[in-house]
Short mmCIF file of C-alpha atoms in Angstrom, two decimals:
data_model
loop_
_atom_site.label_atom_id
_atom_site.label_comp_id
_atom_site.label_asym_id
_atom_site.label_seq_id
_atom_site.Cartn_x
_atom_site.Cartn_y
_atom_site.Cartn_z
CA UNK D 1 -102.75 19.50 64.80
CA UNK D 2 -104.08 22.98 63.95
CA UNK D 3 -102.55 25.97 66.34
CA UNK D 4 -104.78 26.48 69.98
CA UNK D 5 -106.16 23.06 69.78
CA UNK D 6 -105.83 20.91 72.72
CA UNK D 7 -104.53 17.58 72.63
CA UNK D 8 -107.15 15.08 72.81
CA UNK D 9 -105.70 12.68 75.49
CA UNK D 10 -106.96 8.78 76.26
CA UNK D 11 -105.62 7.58 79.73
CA UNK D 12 -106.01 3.62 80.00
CA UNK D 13 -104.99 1.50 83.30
CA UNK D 14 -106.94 -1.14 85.20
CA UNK D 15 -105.82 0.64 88.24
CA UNK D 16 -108.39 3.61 89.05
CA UNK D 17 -106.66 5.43 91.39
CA UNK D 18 -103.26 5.90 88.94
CA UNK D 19 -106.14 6.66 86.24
CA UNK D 20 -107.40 9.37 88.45
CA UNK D 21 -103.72 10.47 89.21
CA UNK D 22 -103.02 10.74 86.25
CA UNK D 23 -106.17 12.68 84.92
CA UNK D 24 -106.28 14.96 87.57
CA UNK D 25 -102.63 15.82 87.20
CA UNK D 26 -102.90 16.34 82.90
CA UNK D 27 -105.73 18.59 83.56
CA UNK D 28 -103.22 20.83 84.74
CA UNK D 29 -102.03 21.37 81.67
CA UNK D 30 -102.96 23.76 79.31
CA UNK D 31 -102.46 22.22 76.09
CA UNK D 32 -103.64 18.89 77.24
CA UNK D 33 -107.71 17.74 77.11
CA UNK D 34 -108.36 14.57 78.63
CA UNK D 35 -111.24 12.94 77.00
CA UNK D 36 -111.25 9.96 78.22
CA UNK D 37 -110.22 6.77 80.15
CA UNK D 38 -110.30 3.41 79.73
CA UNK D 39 -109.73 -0.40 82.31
CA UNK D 40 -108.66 -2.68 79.83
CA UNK D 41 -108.41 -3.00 76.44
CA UNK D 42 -111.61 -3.80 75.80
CA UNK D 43 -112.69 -0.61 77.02
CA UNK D 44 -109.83 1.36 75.08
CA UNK D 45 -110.61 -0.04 71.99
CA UNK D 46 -114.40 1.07 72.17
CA UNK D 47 -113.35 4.44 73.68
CA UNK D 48 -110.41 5.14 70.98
CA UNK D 49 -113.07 4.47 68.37
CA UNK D 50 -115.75 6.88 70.12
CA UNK D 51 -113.65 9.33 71.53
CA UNK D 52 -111.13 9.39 68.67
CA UNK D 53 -108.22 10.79 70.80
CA UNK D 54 -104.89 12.24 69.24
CA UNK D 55 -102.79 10.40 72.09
CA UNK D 56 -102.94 7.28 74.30
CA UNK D 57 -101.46 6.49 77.78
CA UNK D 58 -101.31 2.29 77.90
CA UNK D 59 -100.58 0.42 80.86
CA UNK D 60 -98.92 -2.19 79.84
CA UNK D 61 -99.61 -4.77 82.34
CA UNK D 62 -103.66 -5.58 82.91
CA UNK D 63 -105.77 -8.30 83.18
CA UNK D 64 -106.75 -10.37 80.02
CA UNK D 65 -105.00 -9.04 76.72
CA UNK D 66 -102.02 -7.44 77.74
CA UNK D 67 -101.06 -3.57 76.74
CA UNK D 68 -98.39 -5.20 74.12
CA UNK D 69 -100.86 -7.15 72.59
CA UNK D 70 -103.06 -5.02 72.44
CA UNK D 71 -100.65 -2.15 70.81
CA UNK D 72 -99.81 -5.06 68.39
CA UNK D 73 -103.70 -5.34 67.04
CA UNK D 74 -104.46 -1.64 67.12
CA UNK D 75 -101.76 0.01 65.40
CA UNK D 76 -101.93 -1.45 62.05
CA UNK D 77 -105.57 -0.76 62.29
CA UNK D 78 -106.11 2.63 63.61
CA UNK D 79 -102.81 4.28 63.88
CA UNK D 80 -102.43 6.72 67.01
CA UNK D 81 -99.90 8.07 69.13
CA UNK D 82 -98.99 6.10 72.52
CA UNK D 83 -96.77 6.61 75.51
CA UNK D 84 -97.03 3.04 77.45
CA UNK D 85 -96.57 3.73 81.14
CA UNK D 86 -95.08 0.78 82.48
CA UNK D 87 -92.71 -0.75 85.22
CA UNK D 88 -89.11 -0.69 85.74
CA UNK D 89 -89.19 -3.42 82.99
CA UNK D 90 -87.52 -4.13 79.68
CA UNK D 91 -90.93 -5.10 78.28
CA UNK D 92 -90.59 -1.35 77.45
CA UNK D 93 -88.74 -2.19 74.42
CA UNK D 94 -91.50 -4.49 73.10
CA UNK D 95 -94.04 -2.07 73.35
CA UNK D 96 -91.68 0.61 71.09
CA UNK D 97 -91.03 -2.53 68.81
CA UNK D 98 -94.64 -2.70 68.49
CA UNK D 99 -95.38 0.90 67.01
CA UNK D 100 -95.59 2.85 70.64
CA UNK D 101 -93.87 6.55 70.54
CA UNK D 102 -92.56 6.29 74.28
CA UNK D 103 -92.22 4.92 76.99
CA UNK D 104 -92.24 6.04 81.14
CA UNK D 105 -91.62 4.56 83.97
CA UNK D 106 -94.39 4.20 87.02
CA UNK D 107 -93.63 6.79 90.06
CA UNK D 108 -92.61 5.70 93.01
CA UNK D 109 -94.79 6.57 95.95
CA UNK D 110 -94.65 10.87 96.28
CA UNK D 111 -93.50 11.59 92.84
CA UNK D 112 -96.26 12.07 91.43
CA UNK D 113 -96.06 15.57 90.41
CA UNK D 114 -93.01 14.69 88.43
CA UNK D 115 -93.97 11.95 86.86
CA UNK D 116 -97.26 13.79 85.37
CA UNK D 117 -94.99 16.75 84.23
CA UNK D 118 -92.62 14.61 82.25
CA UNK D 119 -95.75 12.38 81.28
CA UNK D 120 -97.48 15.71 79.82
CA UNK D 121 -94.03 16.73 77.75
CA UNK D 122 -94.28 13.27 76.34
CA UNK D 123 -97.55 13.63 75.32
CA UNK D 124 -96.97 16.82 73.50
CA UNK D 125 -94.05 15.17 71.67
CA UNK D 126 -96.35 11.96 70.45
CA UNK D 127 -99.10 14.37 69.37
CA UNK D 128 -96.68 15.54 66.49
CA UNK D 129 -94.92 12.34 65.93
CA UNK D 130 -94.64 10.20 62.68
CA UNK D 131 -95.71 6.55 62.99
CA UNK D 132 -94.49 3.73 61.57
CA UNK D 133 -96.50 1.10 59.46
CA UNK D 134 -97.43 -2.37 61.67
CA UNK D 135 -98.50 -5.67 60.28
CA UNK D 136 -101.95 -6.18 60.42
CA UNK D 137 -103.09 -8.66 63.49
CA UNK D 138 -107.03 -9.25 63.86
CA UNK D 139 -108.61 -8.37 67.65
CA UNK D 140 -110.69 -10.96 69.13
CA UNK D 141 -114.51 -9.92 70.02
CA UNK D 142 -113.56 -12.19 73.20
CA UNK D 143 -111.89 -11.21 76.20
CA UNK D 144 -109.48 -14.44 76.78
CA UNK D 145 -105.76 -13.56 75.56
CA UNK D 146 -105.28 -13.58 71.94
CA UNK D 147 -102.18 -15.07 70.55
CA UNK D 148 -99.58 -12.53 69.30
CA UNK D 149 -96.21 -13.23 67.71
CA UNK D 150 -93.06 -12.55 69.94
CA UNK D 151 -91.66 -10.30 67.12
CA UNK D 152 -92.92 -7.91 64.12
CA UNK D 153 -91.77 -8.69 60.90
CA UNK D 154 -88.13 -10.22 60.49
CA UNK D 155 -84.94 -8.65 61.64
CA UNK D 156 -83.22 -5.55 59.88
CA UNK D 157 -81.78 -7.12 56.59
CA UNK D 158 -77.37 -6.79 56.97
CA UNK D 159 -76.58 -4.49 54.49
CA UNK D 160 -72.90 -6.15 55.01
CA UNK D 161 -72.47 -9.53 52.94
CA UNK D 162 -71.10 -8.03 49.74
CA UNK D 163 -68.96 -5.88 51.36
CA UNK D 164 -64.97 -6.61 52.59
CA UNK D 165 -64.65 -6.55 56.21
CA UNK D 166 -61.85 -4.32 56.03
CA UNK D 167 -62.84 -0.90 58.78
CA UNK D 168 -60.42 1.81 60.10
CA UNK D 169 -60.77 0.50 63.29
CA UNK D 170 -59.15 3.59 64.57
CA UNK D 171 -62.05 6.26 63.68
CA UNK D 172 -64.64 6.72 66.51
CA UNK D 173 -68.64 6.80 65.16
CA UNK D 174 -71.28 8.94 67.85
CA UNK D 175 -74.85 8.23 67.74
CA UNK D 176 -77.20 10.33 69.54
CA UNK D 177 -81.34 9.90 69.44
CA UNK D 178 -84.38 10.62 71.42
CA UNK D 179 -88.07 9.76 70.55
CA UNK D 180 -88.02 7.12 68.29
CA UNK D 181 -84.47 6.21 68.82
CA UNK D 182 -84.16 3.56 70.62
CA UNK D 183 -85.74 1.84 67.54
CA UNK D 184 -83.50 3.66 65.13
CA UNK D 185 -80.54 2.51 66.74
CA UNK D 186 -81.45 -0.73 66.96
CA UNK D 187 -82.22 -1.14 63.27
CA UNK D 188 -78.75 0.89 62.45
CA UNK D 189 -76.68 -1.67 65.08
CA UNK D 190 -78.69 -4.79 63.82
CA UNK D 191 -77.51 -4.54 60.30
CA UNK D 192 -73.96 -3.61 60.88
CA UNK D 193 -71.36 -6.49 61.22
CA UNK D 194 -68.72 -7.04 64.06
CA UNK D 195 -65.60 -5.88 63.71
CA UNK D 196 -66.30 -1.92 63.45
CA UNK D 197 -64.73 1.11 64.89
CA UNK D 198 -65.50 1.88 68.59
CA UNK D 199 -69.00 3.61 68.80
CA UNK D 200 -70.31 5.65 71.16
CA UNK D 201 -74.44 6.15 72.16
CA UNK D 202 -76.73 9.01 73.94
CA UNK D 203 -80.36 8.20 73.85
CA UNK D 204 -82.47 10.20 76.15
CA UNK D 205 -83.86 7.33 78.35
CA UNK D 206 -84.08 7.40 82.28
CA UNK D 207 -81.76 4.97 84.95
CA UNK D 208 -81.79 1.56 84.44
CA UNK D 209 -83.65 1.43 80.96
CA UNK D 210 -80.92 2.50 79.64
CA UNK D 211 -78.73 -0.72 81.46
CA UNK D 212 -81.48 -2.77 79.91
CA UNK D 213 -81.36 -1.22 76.11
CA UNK D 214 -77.92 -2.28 75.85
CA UNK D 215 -78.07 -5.41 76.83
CA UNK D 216 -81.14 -5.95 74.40
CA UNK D 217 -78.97 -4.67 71.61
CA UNK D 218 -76.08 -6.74 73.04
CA UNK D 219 -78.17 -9.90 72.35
CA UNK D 220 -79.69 -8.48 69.08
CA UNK D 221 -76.46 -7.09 67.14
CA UNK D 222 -73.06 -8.55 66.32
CA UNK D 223 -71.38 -5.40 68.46
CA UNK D 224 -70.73 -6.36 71.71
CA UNK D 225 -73.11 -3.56 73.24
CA UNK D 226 -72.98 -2.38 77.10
CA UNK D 227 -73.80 0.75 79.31
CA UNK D 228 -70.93 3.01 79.64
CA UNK D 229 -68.73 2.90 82.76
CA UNK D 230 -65.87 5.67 83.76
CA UNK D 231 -62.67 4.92 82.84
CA UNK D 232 -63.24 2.08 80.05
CA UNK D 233 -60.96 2.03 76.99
CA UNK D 234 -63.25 2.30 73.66
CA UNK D 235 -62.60 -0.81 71.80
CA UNK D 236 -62.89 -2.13 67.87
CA UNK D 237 -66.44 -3.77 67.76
CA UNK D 238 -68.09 -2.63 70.77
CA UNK D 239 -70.84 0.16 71.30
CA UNK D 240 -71.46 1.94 74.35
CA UNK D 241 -74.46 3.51 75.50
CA UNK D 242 -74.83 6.40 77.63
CA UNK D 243 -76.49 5.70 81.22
CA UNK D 244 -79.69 7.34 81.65
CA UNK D 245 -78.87 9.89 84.23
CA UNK D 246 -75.18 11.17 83.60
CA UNK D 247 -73.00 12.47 80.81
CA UNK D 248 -71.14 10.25 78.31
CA UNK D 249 -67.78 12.20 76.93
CA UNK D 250 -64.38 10.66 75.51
CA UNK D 251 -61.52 11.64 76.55
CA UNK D 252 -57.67 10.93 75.23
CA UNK D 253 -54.89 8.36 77.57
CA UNK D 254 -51.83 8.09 75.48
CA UNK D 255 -52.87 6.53 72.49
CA UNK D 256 -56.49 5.06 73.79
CA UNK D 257 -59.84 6.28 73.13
CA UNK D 258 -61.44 5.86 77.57
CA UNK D 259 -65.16 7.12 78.07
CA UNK D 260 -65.62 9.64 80.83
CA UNK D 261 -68.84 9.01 82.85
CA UNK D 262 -70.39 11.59 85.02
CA UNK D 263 -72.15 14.69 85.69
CA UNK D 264 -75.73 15.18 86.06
CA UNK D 265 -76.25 18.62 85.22
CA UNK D 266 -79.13 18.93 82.54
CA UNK D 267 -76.90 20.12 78.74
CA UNK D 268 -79.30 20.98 76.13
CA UNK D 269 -82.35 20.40 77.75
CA UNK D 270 -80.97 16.69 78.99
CA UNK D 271 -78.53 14.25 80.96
CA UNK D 272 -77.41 12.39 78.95
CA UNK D 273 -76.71 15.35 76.29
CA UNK D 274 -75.78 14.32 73.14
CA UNK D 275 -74.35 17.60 72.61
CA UNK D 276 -72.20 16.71 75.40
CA UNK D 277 -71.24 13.38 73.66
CA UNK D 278 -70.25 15.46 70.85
CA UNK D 279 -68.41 17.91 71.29
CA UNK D 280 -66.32 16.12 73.10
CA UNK D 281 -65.92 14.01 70.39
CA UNK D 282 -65.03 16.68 68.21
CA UNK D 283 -62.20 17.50 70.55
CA UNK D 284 -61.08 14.15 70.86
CA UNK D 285 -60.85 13.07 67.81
CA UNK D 286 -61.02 16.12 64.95
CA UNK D 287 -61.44 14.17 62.12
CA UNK D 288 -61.40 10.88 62.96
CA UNK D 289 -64.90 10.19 63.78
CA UNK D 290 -68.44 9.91 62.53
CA UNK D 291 -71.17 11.64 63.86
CA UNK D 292 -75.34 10.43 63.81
CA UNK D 293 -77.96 12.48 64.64
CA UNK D 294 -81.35 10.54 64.82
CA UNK D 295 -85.23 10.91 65.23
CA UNK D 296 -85.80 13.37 68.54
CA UNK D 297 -87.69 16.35 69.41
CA UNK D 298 -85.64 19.93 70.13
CA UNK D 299 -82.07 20.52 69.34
CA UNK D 300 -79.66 18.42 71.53
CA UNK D 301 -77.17 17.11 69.02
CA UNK D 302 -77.47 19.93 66.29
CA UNK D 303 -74.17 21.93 68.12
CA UNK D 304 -72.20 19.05 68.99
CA UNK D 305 -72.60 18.29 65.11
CA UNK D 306 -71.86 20.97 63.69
CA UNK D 307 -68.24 21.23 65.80
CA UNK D 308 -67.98 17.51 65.01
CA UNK D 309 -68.12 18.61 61.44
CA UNK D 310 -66.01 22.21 61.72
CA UNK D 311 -62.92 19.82 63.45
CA UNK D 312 -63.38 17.63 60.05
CA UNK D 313 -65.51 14.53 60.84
CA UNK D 314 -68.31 12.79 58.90
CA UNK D 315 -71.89 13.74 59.80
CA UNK D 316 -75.03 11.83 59.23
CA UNK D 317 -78.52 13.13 59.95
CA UNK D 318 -81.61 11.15 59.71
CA UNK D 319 -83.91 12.65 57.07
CA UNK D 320 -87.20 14.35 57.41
CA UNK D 321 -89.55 10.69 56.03
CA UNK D 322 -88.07 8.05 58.13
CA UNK D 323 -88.07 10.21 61.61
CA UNK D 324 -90.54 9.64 64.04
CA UNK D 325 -89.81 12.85 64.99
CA UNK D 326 -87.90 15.64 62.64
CA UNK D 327 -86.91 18.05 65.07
CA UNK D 328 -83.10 17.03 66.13
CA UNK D 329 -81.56 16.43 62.60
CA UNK D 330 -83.94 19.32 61.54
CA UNK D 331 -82.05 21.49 63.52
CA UNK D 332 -78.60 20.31 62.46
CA UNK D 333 -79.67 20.85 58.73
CA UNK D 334 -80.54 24.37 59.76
CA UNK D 335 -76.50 25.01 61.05
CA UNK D 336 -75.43 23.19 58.19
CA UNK D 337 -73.58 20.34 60.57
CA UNK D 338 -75.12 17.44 58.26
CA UNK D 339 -72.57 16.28 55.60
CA UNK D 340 -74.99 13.61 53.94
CA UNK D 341 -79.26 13.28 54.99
CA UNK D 342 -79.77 9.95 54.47
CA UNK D 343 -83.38 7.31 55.34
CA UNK D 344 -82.74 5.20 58.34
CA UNK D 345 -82.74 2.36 55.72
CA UNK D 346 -79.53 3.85 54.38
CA UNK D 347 -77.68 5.18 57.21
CA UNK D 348 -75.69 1.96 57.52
CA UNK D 349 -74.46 1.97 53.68
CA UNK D 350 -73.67 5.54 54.26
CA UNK D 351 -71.75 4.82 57.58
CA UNK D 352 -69.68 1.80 55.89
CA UNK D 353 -68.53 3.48 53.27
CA UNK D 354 -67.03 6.02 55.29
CA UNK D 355 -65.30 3.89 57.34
CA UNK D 356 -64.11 1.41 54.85
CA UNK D 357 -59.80 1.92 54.28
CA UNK D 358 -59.22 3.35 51.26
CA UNK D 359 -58.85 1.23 48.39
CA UNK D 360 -60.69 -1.78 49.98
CA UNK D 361 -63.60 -3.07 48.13
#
């Protein structure tokens, strides 16, 4: 998108008086045009072909074809940026699966303000943000619900069969992500096997979601995957992902790894910080730990990486191709804190062989 240029914005929700909230509040906005708006589908798929918009907004829940479906049809077809507003729901995740950007949540009554000025960053983030190839699903010319498949495409391949289930259980790996991570993760978790070192996860995602992301990747990987609480001793084979609205560090008790929850001070730009995550990490456990910086806009991560990597541990950092967004790892290239750039395809290989015991294999 060329320097000065506004970004061309299409709101869709059967509900007009959110639509109007919503466009009233993104006029506001200086950087942000909005050129259109849409009640169903049917409507947004006319308007997105007449209006030709550079972002989306998508209810997900509206009469006839549904917001998912409807992301499912379109983005194979005309590829384009969308934030789905939706519920405190874990339909969310279905909607990313299905090619959208982001995701936020519906305001509560009176928060409207601050649910328009954290809709407008999002915006701004999809208008520069890489999207991923969709299978192809035709769009009825009628209005009753079309048929869509409950998943796209088959599960992330294990890159694990040929490989001797033999880890140093007693290494720690860190994961941090934003935009585009929650599907980044997922593919990375799906095709690792059980058994691994402890690992530790900070996605920027609000309250709750993020209670609901790990029990989706709980039921989708072979880690036993849950939301972090205070005071719980990292074990061998489980994951555990940073609640949406406090800090995730580790911290040393005798000879066990225990997660420290708390603090709600913004780090970085967030809460949950993955430079938080990170560095305390990198205090924790020097050497003994692998660091992965994923897909995300800004810089939280790039700091805590590099001291992950100055005390001695292995960092990964998503390359440039297979981000969503490259600003995160890009910024952890800059400081030098990657040891290896690797495809999201790859990361897992890359992440095995480092913790595989010397001489195994």
């Amino acid at each position: 998108m060329s320097a000065g240029r506004k970004i061309r914005v299409l709101v869709v929700d059967d509900s007009i008086m959110f639509r109007t909230a919503i466009c009233k509040g993104l006029e506001k906005d200086p950087q942000i045009e909005v050129v259109g708006t849409a009640f169903n589908t049917y409507n947004a798929r006319d308007k997105i072909l007449e209006l030709q918009p550079d972002v989306m907004t998508l209810d997900v829940e509206m009469p006839g074809m549904s917001g998912i479906e409807f992301l499912k049809i379109l983005m194979p077809q005309h590829p384009l940026p969308v934030i789905v507003v939706s519920a405190v729901d874990g339909i969310v995740f279905e909607a990313l699966r299905a090619g959208a950007v982001d995701f936020i949540a519906k305001p509560d009554q009176g928060s409207m303000p601050g649910f328009v000025q954290e809709l407008a960053a999002k915006i701004k983030v999809a208008s520069v943000a890489k999207l991923a190839p969709q299978p192809k699903i035709t769009m009825p010319s009628d209005p009753a619900r079309a048929a869509a498949p409950s998943t796209l495409g088959a599960p992330a391949a294990s890159v694990t069969q040929s490989l001797k289930a033999n880890w140093d259980t007693g290494l720690l790996i860190a994961i941090g992500a934003s935009t585009g991570g929650t599907e980044a993760t997922s593919q990375i978790l799906k095709a690792l096997p059980a058994g691994l070192p402890g690992m530790v996860i900070t996605q920027h995602m609000p309250p709750v979601f993020t209670r609901m992301y790990a029990e989706r990747l709980d039921r989708e990987c072979k880690l036993n995957v849950s939301e972090a609480k205070d005071g719980v001793v990292v074990k061998p084979g489980c994951a555990y992902v940073a609640p949406g609205d406090m800090h995730l560090r580790v911290v040393k008790r005798g000879v066990d790894i225990v997660l420290k929850v708390g603090g709600q001070d913004k780090v970085s730009g967030h809460c949950p910080s993955v430079d938080v995550l990170f560095q305390s990490v990198a205090e924790t456990m020097g050497s003994r730990a692998v660091g992965i910086l994923l897909t995300g806009m800004g810089a939280d991560g790039a700091k805590g990486l590099l001291k992950m990597k100055e005390k001695g541990a292995f960092t990964i950092g998503q390359d440039q191709q297979s981000c969503v967004v490259y600003g995160m790892p890009m910024e952890a290239m800059k400081l030098g804190a990657v040891t290896r750039q690797a495809s999201l395809d790859m990361i897992p290989s890359v992440l095995l062989n480092q913790i595989r015991r010397p001489g195994i294999g």
